[in-house]
Short mmCIF file of C-alpha atoms and ligand atoms in Angstrom, two decimals:
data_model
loop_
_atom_site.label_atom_id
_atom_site.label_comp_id
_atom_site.label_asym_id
_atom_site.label_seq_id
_atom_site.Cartn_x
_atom_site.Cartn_y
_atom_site.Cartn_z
CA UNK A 247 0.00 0.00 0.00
CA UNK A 248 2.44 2.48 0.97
CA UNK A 249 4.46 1.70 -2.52
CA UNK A 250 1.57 2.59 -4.49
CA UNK A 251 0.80 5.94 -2.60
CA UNK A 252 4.25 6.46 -3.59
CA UNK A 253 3.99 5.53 -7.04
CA UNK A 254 0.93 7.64 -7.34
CA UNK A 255 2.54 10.43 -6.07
CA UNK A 256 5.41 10.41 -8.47
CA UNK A 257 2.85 9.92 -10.79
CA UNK A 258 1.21 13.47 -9.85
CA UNK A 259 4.68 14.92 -9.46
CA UNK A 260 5.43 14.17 -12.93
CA UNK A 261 2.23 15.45 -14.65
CA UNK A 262 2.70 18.42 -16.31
CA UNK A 263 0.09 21.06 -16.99
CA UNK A 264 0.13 23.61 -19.51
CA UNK A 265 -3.63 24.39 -20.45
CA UNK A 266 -7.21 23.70 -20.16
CA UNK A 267 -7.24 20.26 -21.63
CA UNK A 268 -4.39 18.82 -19.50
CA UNK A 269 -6.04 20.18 -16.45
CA UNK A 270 -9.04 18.16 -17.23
CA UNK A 271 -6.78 15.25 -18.19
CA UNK A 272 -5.33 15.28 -14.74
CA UNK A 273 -8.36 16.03 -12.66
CA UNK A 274 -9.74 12.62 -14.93
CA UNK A 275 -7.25 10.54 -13.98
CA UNK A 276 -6.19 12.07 -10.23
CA UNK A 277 -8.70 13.75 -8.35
CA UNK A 278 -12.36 12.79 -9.90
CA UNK A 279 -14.60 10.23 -7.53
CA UNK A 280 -13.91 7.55 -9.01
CA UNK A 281 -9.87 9.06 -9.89
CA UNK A 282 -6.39 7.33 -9.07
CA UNK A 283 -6.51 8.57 -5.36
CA UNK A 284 -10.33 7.96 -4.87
CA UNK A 285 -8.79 4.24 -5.38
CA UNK A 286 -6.28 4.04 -3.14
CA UNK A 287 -8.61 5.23 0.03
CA UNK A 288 -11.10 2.46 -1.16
CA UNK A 289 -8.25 0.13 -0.52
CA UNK A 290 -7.81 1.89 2.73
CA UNK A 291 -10.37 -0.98 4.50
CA UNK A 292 -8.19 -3.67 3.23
CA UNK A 293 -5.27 -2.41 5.51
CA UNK A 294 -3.98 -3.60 9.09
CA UNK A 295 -6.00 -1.41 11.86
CA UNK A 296 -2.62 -1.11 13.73
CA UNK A 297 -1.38 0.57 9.86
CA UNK A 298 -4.72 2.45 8.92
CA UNK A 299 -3.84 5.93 11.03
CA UNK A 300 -0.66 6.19 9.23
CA UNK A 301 -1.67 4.98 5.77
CA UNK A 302 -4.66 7.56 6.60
CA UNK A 303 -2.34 10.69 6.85
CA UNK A 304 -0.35 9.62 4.20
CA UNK A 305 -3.41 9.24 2.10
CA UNK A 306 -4.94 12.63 3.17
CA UNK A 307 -1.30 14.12 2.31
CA UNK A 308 -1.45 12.87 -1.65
CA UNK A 309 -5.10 13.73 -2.14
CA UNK A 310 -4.09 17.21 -0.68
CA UNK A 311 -1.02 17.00 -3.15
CA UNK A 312 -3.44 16.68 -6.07
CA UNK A 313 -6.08 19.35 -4.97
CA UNK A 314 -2.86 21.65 -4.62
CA UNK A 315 -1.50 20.89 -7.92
CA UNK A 316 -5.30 21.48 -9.48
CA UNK A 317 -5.99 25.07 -7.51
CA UNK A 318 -2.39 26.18 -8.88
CA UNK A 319 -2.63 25.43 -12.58
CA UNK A 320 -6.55 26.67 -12.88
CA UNK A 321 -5.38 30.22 -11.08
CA UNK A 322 -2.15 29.72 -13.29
CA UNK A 323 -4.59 29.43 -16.78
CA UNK A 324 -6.45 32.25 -15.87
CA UNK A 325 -3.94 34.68 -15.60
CA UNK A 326 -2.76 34.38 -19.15
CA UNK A 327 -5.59 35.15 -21.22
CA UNK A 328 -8.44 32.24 -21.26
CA UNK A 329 -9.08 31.26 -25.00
CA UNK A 330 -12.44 30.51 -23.85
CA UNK A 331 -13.48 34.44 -23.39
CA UNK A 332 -13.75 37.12 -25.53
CA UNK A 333 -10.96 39.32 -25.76
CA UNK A 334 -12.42 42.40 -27.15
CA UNK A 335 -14.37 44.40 -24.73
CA UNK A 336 -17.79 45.46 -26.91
CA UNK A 337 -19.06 47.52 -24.22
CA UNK A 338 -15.76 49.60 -24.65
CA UNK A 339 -16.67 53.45 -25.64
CA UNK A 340 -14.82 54.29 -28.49
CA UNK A 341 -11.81 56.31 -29.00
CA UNK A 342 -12.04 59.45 -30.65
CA UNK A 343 -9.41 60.49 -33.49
CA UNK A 344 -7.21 63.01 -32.87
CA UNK A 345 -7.87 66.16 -35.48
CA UNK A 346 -5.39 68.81 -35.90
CA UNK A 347 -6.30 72.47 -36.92
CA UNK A 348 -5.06 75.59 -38.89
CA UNK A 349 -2.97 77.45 -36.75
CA UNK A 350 -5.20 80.74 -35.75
CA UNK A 351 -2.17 83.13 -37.14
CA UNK A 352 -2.46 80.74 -40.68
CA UNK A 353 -6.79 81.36 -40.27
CA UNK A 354 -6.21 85.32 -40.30
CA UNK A 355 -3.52 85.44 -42.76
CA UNK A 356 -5.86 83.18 -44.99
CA UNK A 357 -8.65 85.24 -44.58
CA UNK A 358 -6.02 88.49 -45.86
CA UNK A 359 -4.48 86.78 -48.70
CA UNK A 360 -8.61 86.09 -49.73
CA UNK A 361 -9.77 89.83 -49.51
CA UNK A 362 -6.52 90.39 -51.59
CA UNK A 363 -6.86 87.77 -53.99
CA UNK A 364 -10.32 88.99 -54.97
CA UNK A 365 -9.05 92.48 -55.60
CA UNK A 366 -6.33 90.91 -58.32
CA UNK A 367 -3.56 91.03 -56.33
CA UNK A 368 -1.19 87.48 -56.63
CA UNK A 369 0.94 85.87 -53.91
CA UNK A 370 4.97 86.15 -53.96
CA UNK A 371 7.66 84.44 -51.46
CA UNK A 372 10.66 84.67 -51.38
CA UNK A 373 13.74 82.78 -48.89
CA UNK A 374 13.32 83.90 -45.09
CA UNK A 375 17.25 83.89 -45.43
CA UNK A 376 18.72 87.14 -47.37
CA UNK A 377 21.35 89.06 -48.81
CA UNK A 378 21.41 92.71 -46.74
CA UNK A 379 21.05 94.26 -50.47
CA UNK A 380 17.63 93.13 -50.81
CA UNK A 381 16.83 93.99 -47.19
CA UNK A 382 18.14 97.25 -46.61
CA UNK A 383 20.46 98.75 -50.00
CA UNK A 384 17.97 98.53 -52.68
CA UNK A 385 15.24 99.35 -50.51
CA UNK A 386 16.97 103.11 -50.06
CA UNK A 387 18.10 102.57 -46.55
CA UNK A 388 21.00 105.07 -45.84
CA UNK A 389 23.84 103.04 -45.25
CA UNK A 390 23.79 104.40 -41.27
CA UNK A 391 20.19 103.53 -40.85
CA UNK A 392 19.03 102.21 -37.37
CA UNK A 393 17.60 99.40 -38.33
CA UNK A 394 20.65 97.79 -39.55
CA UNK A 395 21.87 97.94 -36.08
CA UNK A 396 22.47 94.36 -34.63
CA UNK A 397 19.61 95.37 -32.23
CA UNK A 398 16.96 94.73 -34.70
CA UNK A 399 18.84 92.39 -37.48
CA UNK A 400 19.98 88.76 -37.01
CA UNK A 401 23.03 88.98 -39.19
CA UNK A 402 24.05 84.98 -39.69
CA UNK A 403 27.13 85.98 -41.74
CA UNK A 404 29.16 89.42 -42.39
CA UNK A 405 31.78 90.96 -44.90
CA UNK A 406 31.63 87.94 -47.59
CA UNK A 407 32.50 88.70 -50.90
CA UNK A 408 28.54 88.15 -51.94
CA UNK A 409 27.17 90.37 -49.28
CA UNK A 410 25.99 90.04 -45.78
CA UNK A 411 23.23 87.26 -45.18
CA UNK A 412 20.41 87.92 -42.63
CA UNK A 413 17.37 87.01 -41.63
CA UNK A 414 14.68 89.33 -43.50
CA UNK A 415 13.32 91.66 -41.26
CA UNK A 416 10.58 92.36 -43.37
CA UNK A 417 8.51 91.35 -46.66
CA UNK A 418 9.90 94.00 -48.74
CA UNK A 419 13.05 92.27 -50.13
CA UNK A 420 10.41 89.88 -51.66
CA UNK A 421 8.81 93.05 -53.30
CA UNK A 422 12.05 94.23 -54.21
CA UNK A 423 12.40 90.57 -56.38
CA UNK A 424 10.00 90.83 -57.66
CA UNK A 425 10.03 94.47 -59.33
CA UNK A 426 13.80 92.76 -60.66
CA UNK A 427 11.86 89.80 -62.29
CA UNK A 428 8.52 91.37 -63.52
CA UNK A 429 7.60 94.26 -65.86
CA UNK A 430 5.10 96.82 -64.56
CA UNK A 431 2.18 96.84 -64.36
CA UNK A 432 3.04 94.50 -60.94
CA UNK A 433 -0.02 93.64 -58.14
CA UNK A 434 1.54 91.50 -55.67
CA UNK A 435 1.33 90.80 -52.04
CA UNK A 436 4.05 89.20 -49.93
CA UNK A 437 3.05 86.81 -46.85
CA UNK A 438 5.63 85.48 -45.02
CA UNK A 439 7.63 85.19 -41.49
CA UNK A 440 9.93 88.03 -40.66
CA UNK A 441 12.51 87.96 -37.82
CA UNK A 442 14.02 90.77 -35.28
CA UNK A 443 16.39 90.87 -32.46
CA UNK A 444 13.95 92.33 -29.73
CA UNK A 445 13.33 91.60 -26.33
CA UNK A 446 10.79 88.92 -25.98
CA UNK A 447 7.72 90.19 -23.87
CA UNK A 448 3.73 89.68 -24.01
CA UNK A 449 3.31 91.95 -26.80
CA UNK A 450 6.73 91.09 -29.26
CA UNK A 451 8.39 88.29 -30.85
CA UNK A 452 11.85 87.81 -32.26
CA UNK A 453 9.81 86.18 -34.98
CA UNK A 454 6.45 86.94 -36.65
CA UNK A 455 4.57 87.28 -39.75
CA UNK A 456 3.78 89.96 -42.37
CA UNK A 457 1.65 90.62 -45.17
CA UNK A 458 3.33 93.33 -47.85
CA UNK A 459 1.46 94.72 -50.71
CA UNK A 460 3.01 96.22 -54.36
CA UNK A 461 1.13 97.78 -56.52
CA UNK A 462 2.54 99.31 -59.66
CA UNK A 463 1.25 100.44 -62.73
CA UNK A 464 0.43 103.65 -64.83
CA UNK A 465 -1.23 106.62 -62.93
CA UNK A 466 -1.07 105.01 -59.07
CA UNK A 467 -1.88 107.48 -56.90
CA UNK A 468 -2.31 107.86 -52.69
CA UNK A 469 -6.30 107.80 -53.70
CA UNK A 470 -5.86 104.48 -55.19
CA UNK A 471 -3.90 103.34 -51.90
CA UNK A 472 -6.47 104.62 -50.06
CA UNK A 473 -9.35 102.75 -51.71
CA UNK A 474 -7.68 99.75 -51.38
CA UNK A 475 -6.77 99.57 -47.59
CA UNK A 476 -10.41 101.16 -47.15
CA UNK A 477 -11.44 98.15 -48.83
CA UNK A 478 -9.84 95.63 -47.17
CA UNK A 479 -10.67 96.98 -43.61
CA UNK A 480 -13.99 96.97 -44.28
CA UNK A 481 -13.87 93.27 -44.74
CA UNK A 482 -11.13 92.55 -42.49
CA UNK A 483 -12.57 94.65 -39.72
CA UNK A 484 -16.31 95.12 -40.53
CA UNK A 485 -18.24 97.61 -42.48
CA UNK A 486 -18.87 100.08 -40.06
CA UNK A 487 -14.51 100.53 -39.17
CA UNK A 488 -13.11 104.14 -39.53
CA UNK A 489 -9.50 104.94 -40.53
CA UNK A 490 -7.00 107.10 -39.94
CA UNK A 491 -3.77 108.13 -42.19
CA UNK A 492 -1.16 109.21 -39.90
CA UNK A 493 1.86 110.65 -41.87
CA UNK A 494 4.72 109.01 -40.97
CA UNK A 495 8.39 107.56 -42.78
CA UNK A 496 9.52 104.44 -44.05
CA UNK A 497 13.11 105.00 -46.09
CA UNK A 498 11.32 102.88 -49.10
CA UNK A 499 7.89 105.14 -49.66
CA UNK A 500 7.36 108.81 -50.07
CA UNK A 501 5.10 110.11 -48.75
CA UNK A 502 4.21 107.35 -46.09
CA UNK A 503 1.47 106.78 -43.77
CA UNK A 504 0.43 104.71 -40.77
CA UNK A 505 -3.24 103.57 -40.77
CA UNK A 506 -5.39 103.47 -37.83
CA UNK A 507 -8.35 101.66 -37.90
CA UNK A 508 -11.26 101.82 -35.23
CA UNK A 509 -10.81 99.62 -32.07
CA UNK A 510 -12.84 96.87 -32.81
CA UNK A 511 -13.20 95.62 -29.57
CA UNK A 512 -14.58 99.08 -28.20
CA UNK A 513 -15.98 100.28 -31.28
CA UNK A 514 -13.76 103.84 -31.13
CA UNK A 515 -15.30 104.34 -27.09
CA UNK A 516 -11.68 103.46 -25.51
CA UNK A 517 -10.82 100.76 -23.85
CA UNK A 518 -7.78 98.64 -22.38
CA UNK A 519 -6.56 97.35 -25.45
CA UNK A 520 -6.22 100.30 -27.89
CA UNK A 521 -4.96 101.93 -24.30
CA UNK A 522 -8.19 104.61 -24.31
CA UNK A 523 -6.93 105.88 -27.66
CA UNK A 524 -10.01 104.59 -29.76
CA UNK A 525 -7.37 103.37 -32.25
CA UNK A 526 -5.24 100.46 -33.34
CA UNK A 527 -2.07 101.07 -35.80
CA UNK A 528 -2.29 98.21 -38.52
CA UNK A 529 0.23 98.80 -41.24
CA UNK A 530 2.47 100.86 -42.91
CA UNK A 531 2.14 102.32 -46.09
CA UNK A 532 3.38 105.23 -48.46
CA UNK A 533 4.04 105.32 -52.23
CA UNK A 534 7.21 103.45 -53.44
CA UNK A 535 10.10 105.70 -53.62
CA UNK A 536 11.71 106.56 -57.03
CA UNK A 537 14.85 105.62 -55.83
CA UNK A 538 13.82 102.20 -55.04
CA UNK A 539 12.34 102.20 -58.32
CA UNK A 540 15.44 102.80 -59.96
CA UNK A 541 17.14 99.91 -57.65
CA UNK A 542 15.18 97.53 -59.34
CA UNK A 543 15.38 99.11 -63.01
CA UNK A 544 11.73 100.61 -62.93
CA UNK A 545 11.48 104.01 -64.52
CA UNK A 546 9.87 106.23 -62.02
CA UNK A 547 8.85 108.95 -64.86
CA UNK A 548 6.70 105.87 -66.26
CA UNK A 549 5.66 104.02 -63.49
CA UNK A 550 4.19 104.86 -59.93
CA UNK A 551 3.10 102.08 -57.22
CA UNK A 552 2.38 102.34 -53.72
CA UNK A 553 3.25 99.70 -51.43
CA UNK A 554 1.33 98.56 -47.92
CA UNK A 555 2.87 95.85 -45.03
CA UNK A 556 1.21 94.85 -41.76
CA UNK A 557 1.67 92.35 -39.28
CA UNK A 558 -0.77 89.65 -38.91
CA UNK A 559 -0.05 88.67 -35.61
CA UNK A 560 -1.39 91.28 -33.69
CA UNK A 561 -4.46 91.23 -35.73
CA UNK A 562 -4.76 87.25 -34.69
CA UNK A 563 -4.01 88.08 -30.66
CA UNK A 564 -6.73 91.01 -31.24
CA UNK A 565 -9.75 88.68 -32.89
CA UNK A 566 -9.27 86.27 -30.88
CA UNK A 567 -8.97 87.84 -27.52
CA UNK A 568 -5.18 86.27 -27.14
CA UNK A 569 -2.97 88.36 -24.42
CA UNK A 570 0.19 87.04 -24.71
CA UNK A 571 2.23 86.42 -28.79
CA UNK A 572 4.45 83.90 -27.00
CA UNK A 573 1.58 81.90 -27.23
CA UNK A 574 1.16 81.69 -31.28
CA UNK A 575 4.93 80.29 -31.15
CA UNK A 576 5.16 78.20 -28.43
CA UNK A 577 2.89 74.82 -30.04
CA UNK A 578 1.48 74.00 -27.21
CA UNK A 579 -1.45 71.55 -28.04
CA UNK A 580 -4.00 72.75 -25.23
CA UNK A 581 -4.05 76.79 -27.23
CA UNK A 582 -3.73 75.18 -30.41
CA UNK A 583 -7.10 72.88 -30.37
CA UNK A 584 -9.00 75.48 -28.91
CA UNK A 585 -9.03 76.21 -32.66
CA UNK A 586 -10.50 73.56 -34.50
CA UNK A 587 -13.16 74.12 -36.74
N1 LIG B 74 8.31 97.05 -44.43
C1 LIG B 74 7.67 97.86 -43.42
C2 LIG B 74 7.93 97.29 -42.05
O1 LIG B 74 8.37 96.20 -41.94
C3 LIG B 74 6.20 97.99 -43.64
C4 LIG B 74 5.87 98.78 -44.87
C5 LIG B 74 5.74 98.14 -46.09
C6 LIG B 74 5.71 100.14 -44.82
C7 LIG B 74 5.44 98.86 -47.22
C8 LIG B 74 5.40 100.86 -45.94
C9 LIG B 74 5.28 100.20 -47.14
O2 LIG B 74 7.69 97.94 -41.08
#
């Protein structure tokens, strides 16, 4: 007797299980009623009284051996993934997608580039990268001028036999392009990112973007100048804006103007962001210079143009009620989809 509880027990031992249908296997052979070890304790009657208590516990010990081995492998098979459940959860909500959106600086300079468009004028780039001729020379900057200053301009290389290169600090060398390229008569405008050396606050950027418009032709006058910012304020801004030519100097136009256009936040009443004034500046403007004219091999007894540039991020932190520019540069995913559709 005790050999075969020994037997048996090498037997169990030496079972392996791996899944569900050796589990059953075992629990057919071992530990069922009418198993292995349900055999031997019938057999237990058969033994010596004076032997039963010990044959007894060493019975009790294998059928405890096989219960074990069973509790392990079913806890064992139901940790790694039971085949016999489903594995997708249908009750699940679902997971939404993801959907980007136009970056509110590209929806206002979209919305420029359309009131221009309409009004004939076509887009021109040019390389953010550029010679200080097309900058500043041909655009009748004194050679002493300011703004060549390494305050405002990131120079990236100096005194090379082609020129300095910097990074544009404005549109106009795009303009300036293209009056070398085209013949008059020449309707353009000139998107594009611009970049200065100022101290980053709340209110500037050492990089931002600008919108430049040439126009050139036979017989342009400051009326026809007028008409067209009037124009595009009107559906920029709203029908009922006001403007305001403020005279004013750019080395590139003569004469040249700033233009004011009613607060649109206050209506013209005064109020925190046009700092009680009524007004907000929104771009410079004048008639192009003869000189620059004859830079770029345009006959200024011919031809006039005037020429217009304003910044479109200010307009973007003013429609949408945005106090801080940092923010339009800084990608940050929780401004950005505040702007989807
Ligand atoms: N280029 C000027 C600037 O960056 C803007 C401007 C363009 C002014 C055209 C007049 C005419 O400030």
């Amino acid at each position: 007797m005790e050999k075969s509880i020994l037997q048996l027990q090498q037997e169990i031992d030496g079972f392996e299980i791996l899944d569900a249908p050796q589990l059953e296997a075992f629990k057919l052979e071992f530990t069922v009623r009418k198993g292995k070890i349900a055999g031997l304790f019938a057999q237990l009657k058969t033994v010596d009284p004076a032997d039963r208590p010990r044959i007894g516990q060493l019975l009790n010990a294998l059928k405890l051996s096989g219960d074990t081995k069973v509790g392990e492998a079913e806890e064992r098979l139901a940790q790694s993934a039971p085949a016999s459940q489903p594995s997708i959860d249908l009750s699940l909500p679902g997971r939404r997608t993801f959907c980007g959106s136009e970056h509110p600086v590209q929806k206002v300079l979209g919305d420029m580039k359309r009131i221009f468009n309409a009004m004939g004028f076509s887009i021109a780039t040019g390389p953010e990268l550029e010679l200080d001729e097309y900058n500043f020379d041909l655009l009748n900057f004194p050679p002493n001028h300011p703004a060549r200053d390494m305050q405002d301009t990131f120079f990236i290389t100096r005194g090379q036999s082609e020129g300095d290169v910097l990074l544009r600090t404005h549109t106009s060398p795009v303009q300036v392009r293209v009056m070398l390229d085209q013949k008059p008569p020449i309707r353009v405008i000139c998107p594009g990112k611009v970049y200065r050396n100022e101290a980053i606050s709340a209110r500037s950027y050492c990089v931002f973007h600008q919108l430049e418009g040439l126009y050139i032709d036979k017989n342009v006058s400051f009326a026809d100048l007028k008409a067209t910012i009037y124009s595009f304020a009107r559906q920029m801004f709203g029908t009922d804006v006001k403007l305001r030519f403020r005279p004013s100097f750019f080395p590139f136009t003569e004469p040249s103007a700033e233009v004011d256009v009613t607060c649109y936040l206050c209506g013209g009443k005064g109020c925190r962001v046009c700092k009680k004034s009524g007004w907000l500046e929104i771009m410079g403007c004048g008639m192009v210079h003869p000189n620059v004219m004859r830079n770029c091999g345009i006959d200024p007894e011919e031809w006039t143009g005037y020429a217009f540039g304003m910044g479109v991020d200010r307009t973007t932190l003013l429609r949408y009620k945005i106090d801080d520019i940092r923010l339009l540069f800084e990608n940050d995913v929780r401004m950005l989809s505040q702007f989807s559709a």
